[in-house]
Tab-separated table of C-alpha atoms and ligand atoms in Angstrom:
chain	number	residue	atom	x	y	z
A	17	UNK	CA	-5.184	-3.487	-37.083
A	18	UNK	CA	-3.815	-5.365	-34.046
A	19	UNK	CA	-7.113	-6.421	-32.486
A	20	UNK	CA	-8.538	-9.796	-33.567
A	21	UNK	CA	-11.326	-9.156	-36.076
A	22	UNK	CA	-14.751	-10.738	-35.373
A	23	UNK	CA	-14.964	-11.519	-39.040
A	24	UNK	CA	-12.756	-11.148	-42.072
A	25	UNK	CA	-14.510	-11.229	-45.443
A	26	UNK	CA	-12.268	-12.047	-48.408
A	27	UNK	CA	-13.710	-10.658	-51.666
A	28	UNK	CA	-16.104	-7.752	-52.247
A	29	UNK	CA	-18.461	-8.944	-54.910
A	30	UNK	CA	-22.202	-9.530	-54.293
A	31	UNK	CA	-21.438	-12.390	-51.810
A	32	UNK	CA	-18.821	-10.522	-49.829
A	33	UNK	CA	-20.717	-7.199	-49.750
A	34	UNK	CA	-23.931	-8.912	-48.539
A	35	UNK	CA	-21.893	-10.838	-45.906
A	36	UNK	CA	-20.541	-7.456	-44.846
A	37	UNK	CA	-24.010	-5.916	-44.591
A	38	UNK	CA	-25.421	-8.779	-42.511
A	39	UNK	CA	-22.384	-9.278	-40.200
A	40	UNK	CA	-22.193	-5.580	-39.262
A	41	UNK	CA	-25.901	-5.012	-39.061
A	42	UNK	CA	-26.202	-8.286	-37.031
A	43	UNK	CA	-23.941	-6.982	-34.252
A	44	UNK	CA	-20.403	-8.202	-35.154
A	45	UNK	CA	-17.791	-5.521	-34.470
A	46	UNK	CA	-14.511	-5.208	-36.295
A	47	UNK	CA	-15.578	-6.618	-39.580
A	48	UNK	CA	-13.208	-5.974	-42.542
A	49	UNK	CA	-13.802	-6.801	-46.178
A	50	UNK	CA	-10.540	-7.431	-47.966
A	51	UNK	CA	-11.178	-6.608	-51.638
A	52	UNK	CA	-8.217	-6.047	-53.901
A	53	UNK	CA	-10.071	-3.733	-56.294
A	54	UNK	CA	-13.162	-1.608	-56.164
A	55	UNK	CA	-16.029	-3.453	-54.540
A	56	UNK	CA	-18.711	-4.879	-56.863
A	57	UNK	CA	-17.156	-8.033	-58.281
A	58	UNK	CA	-17.375	-9.457	-61.752
A	59	UNK	CA	-20.883	-8.308	-62.478
A	60	UNK	CA	-19.505	-4.744	-62.851
A	61	UNK	CA	-18.166	-5.947	-66.214
A	62	UNK	CA	-21.644	-6.829	-67.430
A	63	UNK	CA	-23.315	-4.485	-69.886
A	64	UNK	CA	-26.828	-5.464	-68.808
A	65	UNK	CA	-28.552	-7.203	-65.950
A	66	UNK	CA	-32.226	-8.020	-66.221
A	67	UNK	CA	-32.703	-10.869	-63.698
A	68	UNK	CA	-32.077	-9.189	-60.369
A	69	UNK	CA	-35.573	-9.144	-58.696
A	70	UNK	CA	-37.124	-5.722	-58.364
A	71	UNK	CA	-34.597	-4.003	-60.572
A	72	UNK	CA	-36.200	-3.224	-63.906
A	73	UNK	CA	-35.197	-1.187	-66.916
A	74	UNK	CA	-31.925	-1.319	-68.789
A	75	UNK	CA	-29.184	-1.160	-66.232
A	76	UNK	CA	-25.553	-2.222	-66.278
A	77	UNK	CA	-23.789	-4.436	-63.648
A	78	UNK	CA	-21.970	-1.317	-62.514
A	79	UNK	CA	-25.243	0.512	-61.971
A	80	UNK	CA	-26.563	-2.373	-59.921
A	81	UNK	CA	-23.544	-2.614	-57.626
A	82	UNK	CA	-22.863	1.117	-57.154
A	83	UNK	CA	-24.954	1.595	-53.922
A	84	UNK	CA	-23.915	-1.664	-52.174
A	85	UNK	CA	-20.619	-0.481	-50.601
A	86	UNK	CA	-22.121	2.694	-49.143
A	87	UNK	CA	-24.993	0.730	-47.635
A	88	UNK	CA	-22.462	-1.599	-45.955
A	89	UNK	CA	-20.215	1.142	-44.646
A	90	UNK	CA	-23.212	2.827	-43.045
A	91	UNK	CA	-23.310	-0.147	-40.622
A	92	UNK	CA	-19.599	-0.163	-39.977
A	93	UNK	CA	-18.065	-2.442	-42.648
A	94	UNK	CA	-14.481	-1.448	-43.402
A	95	UNK	CA	-12.989	-2.047	-46.839
A	96	UNK	CA	-9.274	-2.706	-47.079
A	97	UNK	CA	-8.101	-2.555	-50.690
A	98	UNK	CA	-5.447	-5.255	-50.557
A	99	UNK	CA	-4.758	-8.558	-52.172
A	100	UNK	CA	-5.035	-11.507	-49.734
A	101	UNK	CA	-2.388	-14.127	-50.499
A	102	UNK	CA	-3.404	-16.831	-47.989
A	103	UNK	CA	-5.856	-17.619	-45.172
A	104	UNK	CA	-4.557	-20.064	-42.528
A	105	UNK	CA	-5.755	-21.225	-39.104
A	106	UNK	CA	-3.905	-21.969	-35.881
A	107	UNK	CA	-5.971	-23.370	-32.990
A	108	UNK	CA	-9.126	-21.125	-33.038
A	109	UNK	CA	-7.730	-18.065	-34.809
A	110	UNK	CA	-7.427	-17.388	-38.507
A	111	UNK	CA	-4.595	-15.427	-40.072
A	112	UNK	CA	-5.139	-13.372	-43.151
A	113	UNK	CA	-1.874	-13.013	-45.095
A	114	UNK	CA	-1.775	-9.812	-47.199
A	115	UNK	CA	0.492	-9.149	-50.162
A	116	UNK	CA	3.518	-7.242	-48.885
A	117	UNK	CA	3.808	-9.311	-45.644
A	118	UNK	CA	1.179	-7.793	-43.303
A	119	UNK	CA	-1.024	-10.278	-41.355
A	120	UNK	CA	-4.361	-9.794	-39.621
A	121	UNK	CA	-6.092	-12.134	-37.252
A	122	UNK	CA	-9.761	-13.027	-37.176
A	123	UNK	CA	-12.173	-15.245	-35.198
A	124	UNK	CA	-14.191	-16.097	-38.341
A	125	UNK	CA	-13.650	-15.854	-42.073
A	126	UNK	CA	-16.117	-15.634	-44.954
A	127	UNK	CA	-14.491	-16.557	-48.309
A	128	UNK	CA	-16.142	-14.830	-51.252
A	129	UNK	CA	-13.387	-14.533	-53.905
A	130	UNK	CA	-15.642	-15.612	-56.753
A	131	UNK	CA	-14.233	-16.649	-60.098
A	132	UNK	CA	-12.329	-15.355	-63.150
A	133	UNK	CA	-12.653	-15.629	-66.914
A	134	UNK	CA	-11.193	-18.884	-68.410
A	135	UNK	CA	-8.862	-18.995	-71.392
A	136	UNK	CA	-10.041	-21.088	-74.389
A	137	UNK	CA	-6.582	-22.507	-75.130
A	138	UNK	CA	-5.869	-21.811	-78.816
A	139	UNK	CA	-2.741	-20.670	-80.639
A	140	UNK	CA	-2.164	-16.955	-80.377
A	141	UNK	CA	-4.426	-16.467	-77.390
A	142	UNK	CA	-1.771	-15.423	-74.936
A	143	UNK	CA	0.311	-13.523	-77.472
A	144	UNK	CA	-2.615	-11.276	-78.513
A	145	UNK	CA	-4.392	-11.046	-75.100
A	146	UNK	CA	-4.969	-7.314	-74.547
A	147	UNK	CA	-4.020	-6.593	-78.210
A	148	UNK	CA	-7.308	-7.651	-79.868
A	149	UNK	CA	-8.300	-10.460	-77.585
A	150	UNK	CA	-10.563	-9.551	-74.640
A	151	UNK	CA	-12.765	-11.122	-71.982
A	152	UNK	CA	-14.750	-7.936	-71.291
A	153	UNK	CA	-17.167	-6.413	-73.799
A	154	UNK	CA	-18.109	-3.467	-71.625
A	155	UNK	CA	-14.423	-2.581	-71.163
A	156	UNK	CA	-13.230	-3.103	-74.807
A	157	UNK	CA	-16.290	-3.168	-77.048
A	158	UNK	CA	-16.043	0.458	-77.969
A	159	UNK	CA	-12.619	-0.092	-79.548
A	160	UNK	CA	-14.453	-2.020	-82.313
A	161	UNK	CA	-17.157	0.535	-83.046
A	162	UNK	CA	-18.416	-0.127	-86.594
A	163	UNK	CA	-15.968	-2.998	-86.961
A	164	UNK	CA	-16.471	-6.732	-87.054
A	165	UNK	CA	-15.684	-8.931	-84.073
A	166	UNK	CA	-15.702	-12.630	-83.246
A	167	UNK	CA	-17.107	-14.074	-80.025
A	168	UNK	CA	-16.089	-17.569	-78.746
A	169	UNK	CA	-18.524	-19.376	-76.408
A	170	UNK	CA	-22.109	-20.520	-76.112
A	171	UNK	CA	-23.206	-19.712	-72.527
A	172	UNK	CA	-25.176	-16.845	-71.064
A	173	UNK	CA	-22.145	-14.517	-71.037
A	174	UNK	CA	-21.242	-15.117	-74.729
A	175	UNK	CA	-24.813	-14.647	-75.913
A	176	UNK	CA	-25.559	-11.542	-73.749
A	177	UNK	CA	-22.311	-9.926	-74.733
A	178	UNK	CA	-23.023	-10.760	-78.397
A	179	UNK	CA	-26.236	-8.695	-78.099
A	180	UNK	CA	-24.291	-5.878	-76.465
A	181	UNK	CA	-21.547	-5.881	-79.074
A	182	UNK	CA	-24.072	-6.077	-81.879
A	183	UNK	CA	-25.194	-2.589	-80.902
A	184	UNK	CA	-21.686	-1.200	-81.262
A	185	UNK	CA	-20.010	-3.333	-83.953
A	186	UNK	CA	-21.023	-3.659	-87.568
A	187	UNK	CA	-21.086	-7.448	-87.330
A	188	UNK	CA	-20.644	-10.106	-84.634
A	189	UNK	CA	-19.655	-13.715	-85.532
A	190	UNK	CA	-20.683	-16.008	-82.602
A	191	UNK	CA	-18.623	-19.162	-82.782
A	192	UNK	CA	-19.739	-22.042	-80.583
A	193	UNK	CA	-18.306	-25.578	-80.417
A	194	UNK	CA	-21.645	-27.431	-80.237
A	195	UNK	CA	-24.964	-27.190	-81.975
A	196	UNK	CA	-27.003	-26.077	-78.891
A	197	UNK	CA	-26.368	-23.139	-76.595
A	198	UNK	CA	-25.937	-23.341	-72.826
A	199	UNK	CA	-27.939	-20.123	-72.347
A	200	UNK	CA	-31.417	-18.964	-71.342
A	201	UNK	CA	-33.899	-19.648	-74.202
A	202	UNK	CA	-35.069	-16.026	-74.232
A	203	UNK	CA	-31.449	-14.865	-74.815
A	204	UNK	CA	-30.935	-17.470	-77.562
A	205	UNK	CA	-34.059	-16.146	-79.347
A	206	UNK	CA	-32.845	-12.519	-79.096
A	207	UNK	CA	-29.445	-13.534	-80.566
A	208	UNK	CA	-31.138	-15.458	-83.442
A	209	UNK	CA	-33.333	-12.382	-84.168
A	210	UNK	CA	-30.407	-9.966	-84.289
A	211	UNK	CA	-29.583	-9.236	-87.936
A	212	UNK	CA	-25.904	-8.443	-87.549
A	213	UNK	CA	-25.053	-11.589	-85.493
A	214	UNK	CA	-23.904	-14.536	-87.576
A	215	UNK	CA	-24.030	-17.824	-85.592
A	216	UNK	CA	-21.378	-20.367	-86.496
A	217	UNK	CA	-22.016	-23.760	-84.740
A	218	UNK	CA	-19.886	-26.834	-84.284
A	219	UNK	CA	-16.704	-24.830	-84.736
A	220	UNK	CA	-13.708	-24.119	-82.538
A	221	UNK	CA	-10.972	-21.498	-82.770
A	222	UNK	CA	-7.783	-22.892	-84.236
A	223	UNK	CA	-5.540	-19.809	-84.226
A	224	UNK	CA	-5.717	-16.061	-83.792
A	225	UNK	CA	-3.097	-14.153	-85.848
A	226	UNK	CA	-2.079	-10.599	-86.413
A	227	UNK	CA	0.775	-8.201	-86.694
A	228	UNK	CA	2.615	-5.726	-84.411
A	229	UNK	CA	-0.558	-3.639	-84.142
A	230	UNK	CA	-2.708	-6.522	-82.909
A	231	UNK	CA	-5.225	-9.088	-84.189
A	232	UNK	CA	-6.039	-9.251	-87.842
A	233	UNK	CA	-7.963	-12.476	-87.978
A	234	UNK	CA	-9.010	-15.799	-86.562
A	235	UNK	CA	-8.993	-19.272	-88.130
A	236	UNK	CA	-11.789	-21.559	-86.979
A	237	UNK	CA	-12.349	-25.255	-87.755
A	238	UNK	CA	-15.618	-27.128	-87.937
A	239	UNK	CA	-16.099	-30.725	-86.773
A	240	UNK	CA	-15.368	-32.058	-90.266
A	241	UNK	CA	-12.000	-30.357	-90.259
A	242	UNK	CA	-12.941	-27.475	-92.681
A	243	UNK	CA	-11.173	-24.322	-91.855
A	244	UNK	CA	-12.420	-20.741	-92.305
A	245	UNK	CA	-10.616	-17.482	-91.838
A	246	UNK	CA	-12.488	-14.481	-90.511
A	247	UNK	CA	-10.707	-11.171	-90.756
A	248	UNK	CA	-11.495	-9.189	-87.639
A	249	UNK	CA	-9.549	-6.860	-85.367
A	250	UNK	CA	-11.224	-8.083	-82.221
A	251	UNK	CA	-11.900	-11.502	-80.616
A	252	UNK	CA	-13.927	-11.861	-77.396
A	253	UNK	CA	-13.605	-14.999	-75.306
A	254	UNK	CA	-16.500	-16.044	-73.011
A	255	UNK	CA	-15.875	-19.693	-72.201
A	256	UNK	CA	-16.701	-19.800	-68.499
A	257	UNK	CA	-14.870	-19.195	-65.280
A	258	UNK	CA	-12.378	-20.706	-62.923
A	259	UNK	CA	-12.819	-20.446	-59.151
A	260	UNK	CA	-10.496	-18.075	-57.266
A	261	UNK	CA	-9.334	-20.599	-54.617
A	262	UNK	CA	-5.590	-19.722	-54.409
A	263	UNK	CA	-5.955	-17.999	-51.049
A	264	UNK	CA	-6.999	-21.293	-49.423
A	265	UNK	CA	-3.752	-23.063	-50.504
A	266	UNK	CA	-1.524	-23.669	-47.481
A	267	UNK	CA	2.320	-23.697	-47.339
A	268	UNK	CA	2.443	-27.495	-47.826
A	269	UNK	CA	0.201	-27.227	-50.975
A	270	UNK	CA	-2.972	-28.584	-49.387
A	271	UNK	CA	-6.191	-26.674	-49.168
A	272	UNK	CA	-7.299	-25.222	-45.816
A	273	UNK	CA	-10.712	-26.864	-46.185
A	274	UNK	CA	-12.307	-29.686	-48.253
A	275	UNK	CA	-12.684	-28.917	-51.964
A	276	UNK	CA	-14.211	-30.851	-54.896
A	277	UNK	CA	-12.245	-31.971	-57.895
A	278	UNK	CA	-13.165	-28.732	-59.785
A	279	UNK	CA	-11.516	-26.626	-56.996
A	280	UNK	CA	-14.793	-25.396	-55.574
A	281	UNK	CA	-15.262	-25.091	-51.798
A	282	UNK	CA	-17.475	-27.794	-50.290
A	283	UNK	CA	-20.090	-26.200	-48.050
A	284	UNK	CA	-23.323	-27.303	-46.364
A	285	UNK	CA	-26.600	-25.449	-46.717
A	286	UNK	CA	-25.365	-23.006	-44.073
A	287	UNK	CA	-22.285	-22.154	-46.108
A	288	UNK	CA	-20.100	-23.917	-43.499
A	289	UNK	CA	-16.885	-25.496	-44.808
A	290	UNK	CA	-15.134	-28.450	-43.242
A	291	UNK	CA	-13.208	-25.931	-40.954
A	292	UNK	CA	-15.119	-24.450	-38.008
A	293	UNK	CA	-15.456	-20.699	-38.365
A	294	UNK	CA	-14.663	-20.717	-42.099
A	295	UNK	CA	-17.556	-20.068	-44.481
A	296	UNK	CA	-17.675	-19.800	-48.270
A	297	UNK	CA	-20.243	-17.914	-50.364
A	298	UNK	CA	-21.046	-17.129	-53.971
A	299	UNK	CA	-19.432	-18.416	-57.152
A	300	UNK	CA	-16.556	-20.221	-55.336
A	301	UNK	CA	-18.731	-22.784	-53.576
A	302	UNK	CA	-20.016	-26.146	-54.922
A	303	UNK	CA	-23.098	-26.089	-57.015
A	304	UNK	CA	-23.189	-22.296	-57.157
A	305	UNK	CA	-25.962	-21.103	-59.544
A	306	UNK	CA	-23.509	-18.294	-60.457
A	307	UNK	CA	-25.989	-15.527	-60.118
A	308	UNK	CA	-25.833	-12.196	-58.358
A	309	UNK	CA	-28.985	-12.990	-56.385
A	310	UNK	CA	-27.667	-16.385	-55.169
A	311	UNK	CA	-24.218	-14.951	-54.333
A	312	UNK	CA	-25.931	-12.317	-52.250
A	313	UNK	CA	-28.156	-14.951	-50.604
A	314	UNK	CA	-25.094	-17.071	-49.785
A	315	UNK	CA	-23.436	-14.033	-48.250
A	316	UNK	CA	-26.392	-13.463	-45.974
A	317	UNK	CA	-26.499	-17.129	-44.918
A	318	UNK	CA	-22.801	-17.197	-44.200
A	319	UNK	CA	-22.924	-13.975	-42.225
A	320	UNK	CA	-25.773	-15.263	-39.979
A	321	UNK	CA	-23.694	-18.423	-39.295
A	322	UNK	CA	-20.560	-16.405	-38.638
A	323	UNK	CA	-22.467	-14.325	-36.055
A	324	UNK	CA	-23.607	-17.502	-34.231
A	325	UNK	CA	-20.130	-18.986	-34.457
A	326	UNK	CA	-18.430	-15.894	-33.006
A	327	UNK	CA	-21.073	-15.439	-30.264
A	328	UNK	CA	-20.519	-19.002	-29.133
A	329	UNK	CA	-16.725	-18.770	-29.405
A	330	UNK	CA	-16.511	-15.655	-27.291
A	331	UNK	CA	-19.248	-16.483	-24.715
B	409	FAD	P1	-17.262	-12.136	-57.688
B	409	FAD	O1	-18.282	-11.225	-58.279
B	409	FAD	O2	-16.378	-12.855	-58.583
B	409	FAD	O3	-16.460	-11.260	-56.639
B	409	FAD	C1	-15.277	-11.740	-56.026
B	409	FAD	C2	-14.403	-10.578	-55.599
B	409	FAD	O4	-13.267	-11.105	-54.868
B	409	FAD	C3	-13.839	-9.753	-56.744
B	409	FAD	O5	-14.235	-8.407	-56.611
B	409	FAD	C4	-12.318	-9.915	-56.644
B	409	FAD	O6	-11.561	-8.724	-56.955
B	409	FAD	C5	-12.158	-10.264	-55.161
B	409	FAD	N1	-10.943	-11.079	-54.888
B	409	FAD	C6	-10.652	-12.295	-55.476
B	409	FAD	N2	-9.455	-12.775	-54.968
B	409	FAD	C7	-9.071	-11.853	-54.037
B	409	FAD	C8	-7.983	-11.861	-53.159
B	409	FAD	N3	-7.052	-12.766	-53.194
B	409	FAD	N4	-7.821	-10.766	-52.323
B	409	FAD	C9	-8.828	-9.776	-52.338
B	409	FAD	N5	-9.879	-9.742	-53.142
B	409	FAD	C10	-10.008	-10.802	-53.992
B	409	FAD	N6	-25.294	-12.976	-62.875
B	409	FAD	C11	-26.624	-12.663	-62.836
B	409	FAD	O7	-27.322	-12.914	-61.798
B	409	FAD	N7	-27.143	-11.963	-63.891
B	409	FAD	C12	-26.462	-11.547	-64.862
B	409	FAD	O8	-27.014	-10.906	-65.850
B	409	FAD	C13	-25.114	-11.869	-64.951
B	409	FAD	N8	-24.354	-11.456	-66.017
B	409	FAD	C14	-22.998	-11.698	-65.964
B	409	FAD	C15	-22.233	-11.156	-66.991
B	409	FAD	C16	-20.867	-11.345	-67.039
B	409	FAD	C17	-20.011	-10.774	-68.093
B	409	FAD	C18	-20.269	-12.121	-65.972
B	409	FAD	C19	-18.778	-12.390	-66.000
B	409	FAD	C20	-21.014	-12.666	-64.946
B	409	FAD	C21	-22.405	-12.460	-64.954
B	409	FAD	N9	-23.204	-12.938	-63.947
B	409	FAD	C22	-24.535	-12.644	-63.903
B	409	FAD	C23	-22.677	-13.780	-62.831
B	409	FAD	C24	-22.343	-12.951	-61.579
B	409	FAD	O9	-21.555	-11.818	-61.911
B	409	FAD	C25	-21.645	-13.773	-60.506
B	409	FAD	O10	-22.379	-14.907	-60.211
B	409	FAD	C26	-21.426	-13.029	-59.223
B	409	FAD	O11	-20.704	-11.779	-59.444
B	409	FAD	C27	-20.655	-13.832	-58.186
B	409	FAD	O12	-20.459	-13.080	-57.042
B	409	FAD	P2	-19.273	-13.402	-56.016
B	409	FAD	O13	-19.424	-12.347	-54.936
B	409	FAD	O14	-19.377	-14.855	-55.605
B	409	FAD	O15	-17.905	-13.257	-56.766
B	410	NAP	P1	-20.585	-21.253	-69.127
B	410	NAP	O1	-22.026	-21.269	-68.848
B	410	NAP	O2	-19.714	-22.262	-68.433
B	410	NAP	O3	-20.474	-21.391	-70.736
B	410	NAP	C1	-19.198	-21.521	-71.283
B	410	NAP	C2	-19.333	-21.719	-72.799
B	410	NAP	O4	-18.081	-21.763	-73.382
B	410	NAP	C3	-20.080	-23.056	-73.077
B	410	NAP	O5	-20.923	-22.890	-74.125
B	410	NAP	C4	-18.905	-23.894	-73.465
B	410	NAP	O6	-19.199	-24.882	-74.443
B	410	NAP	C5	-17.911	-22.937	-74.130
B	410	NAP	N1	-16.495	-23.372	-73.894
B	410	NAP	C6	-15.906	-23.798	-72.785
B	410	NAP	N2	-14.593	-24.008	-73.031
B	410	NAP	C7	-14.356	-23.770	-74.322
B	410	NAP	C8	-13.216	-23.785	-75.137
B	410	NAP	N3	-11.997	-24.180	-74.616
B	410	NAP	N4	-13.340	-23.475	-76.442
B	410	NAP	C9	-14.566	-23.140	-76.952
B	410	NAP	N5	-15.671	-23.045	-76.181
B	410	NAP	C10	-15.614	-23.311	-74.918
B	410	NAP	O7	-19.992	-19.841	-68.808
B	410	NAP	P2	-20.607	-18.360	-68.820
B	410	NAP	O8	-21.420	-18.160	-70.005
B	410	NAP	O9	-19.511	-17.414	-68.541
B	410	NAP	O10	-21.581	-18.387	-67.529
B	410	NAP	C11	-21.012	-18.657	-66.259
B	410	NAP	C12	-22.110	-18.731	-65.272
B	410	NAP	O11	-22.626	-17.402	-65.035
B	410	NAP	C13	-23.222	-19.590	-65.714
B	410	NAP	O12	-23.782	-20.274	-64.618
B	410	NAP	C14	-24.250	-18.540	-66.277
B	410	NAP	O13	-25.593	-19.044	-66.189
B	410	NAP	C15	-24.029	-17.366	-65.340
B	410	NAP	N6	-24.448	-16.145	-66.011
B	410	NAP	C16	-25.709	-15.849	-65.917
B	410	NAP	C17	-26.198	-14.749	-66.646
B	410	NAP	C18	-27.633	-14.460	-66.530
B	410	NAP	O14	-28.308	-15.059	-65.638
B	410	NAP	N7	-28.195	-13.563	-67.286
B	410	NAP	C19	-25.291	-14.045	-67.467
B	410	NAP	C20	-23.967	-14.446	-67.557
B	410	NAP	C21	-23.562	-15.492	-66.863
B	410	NAP	P3	-20.213	-26.110	-74.069
B	410	NAP	O15	-21.576	-25.511	-74.057
B	410	NAP	O16	-19.947	-27.087	-75.169
B	410	NAP	O17	-19.792	-26.607	-72.721
């Protein structure tokens, strides 16, 4: 890959894939999407998506994303399954640093590395991660068929995954630290109306414990300091996400472009960052609605801007 790419897209979720579709279809040549896993992004972990316009019926995130990569490759998008460690810029050319030492140069870059599940920060969380503690209900829910599980969190993910797990597990305890949920009202109603979901409000996890086989229980504490032990083999944590911004960190520790205090990329309405030719789209940008539809919209906007930027640069 010695030729300078017109555009390098980092990340292959809804934002990166849409950027890939629009850049290639819009006339850029040599566009590569660097995605370390299978394309699709974090929505492929979702058991149900019901708010993507025009897509009705019960479908999973995986179902939704399945056709996107093929649609992109039809127009010439190339997927490189590699982990990008850093993006840097010298004069007018960007360098994409790939794990293992390879580098690739590009005239423009669209960052779309999304976000990852956050840890809640209680005793036993790291020790039992992957041995009874999970952040993915679709991946691990079936291990707890006809068993009881605890969910920590009070946002859309926690409530939607509670509904999913309630269909597999005998009982779901939904533990939230406040007395109101940060979730769509319709979802809250569905959770409240599900018989095998017990809602526990104003409580936080204190400790997850277990034995050599894995988790055997969790101790939670309410705001008055009262503790309660719930004996379960599985604990699911859905307490939000952190932005994947590591690839923008330079050798001297600074970020390549301006970021806010939460580590999100500052962009304008055209998804332009503070560095000419560098765009950011999807969950990693400031004020992202964190939706598939908005990530895809960002990807399209960033792609149109990248096309104009490259046209001007090379004219
Ligand atoms: P992501 O989907 O996070 O994709 C980023 C991609 O970048 C990933 O594939 C990752 O592997 C790749 N990547 C990261 N770093 C690197 C690197 N260094 N090198 C190479 N590749 C890299 N939204 C809705 O609209 N409706 C829903 O019902 C809904 N349900 C959800 C349920 C769950 C469980 C979760 C977790 C999220 C849900 N969301 C939902 C939110 C939605 O998934 C995100 O808003 C959307 O996926 C963001 O897209 P993105 O392209 O910005 O990032
Ligand atoms: P979120 O909206 O940030 O909610 C995180 C939840 O975890 C909050 O209820 C928070 O409590 C709680 N929490 C945070 N840290 C905690 C800790 N250390 N211990 C205990 N609880 C903790 O995250 P999310 O639910 O993953 O959603 C992320 C984004 O994706 C949101 O914008 C969401 O709307 C979107 N999303 C959308 C859909 C959909 O549209 N159907 C589905 C899933 C996700 P507080 O409420 O007290 O802050």
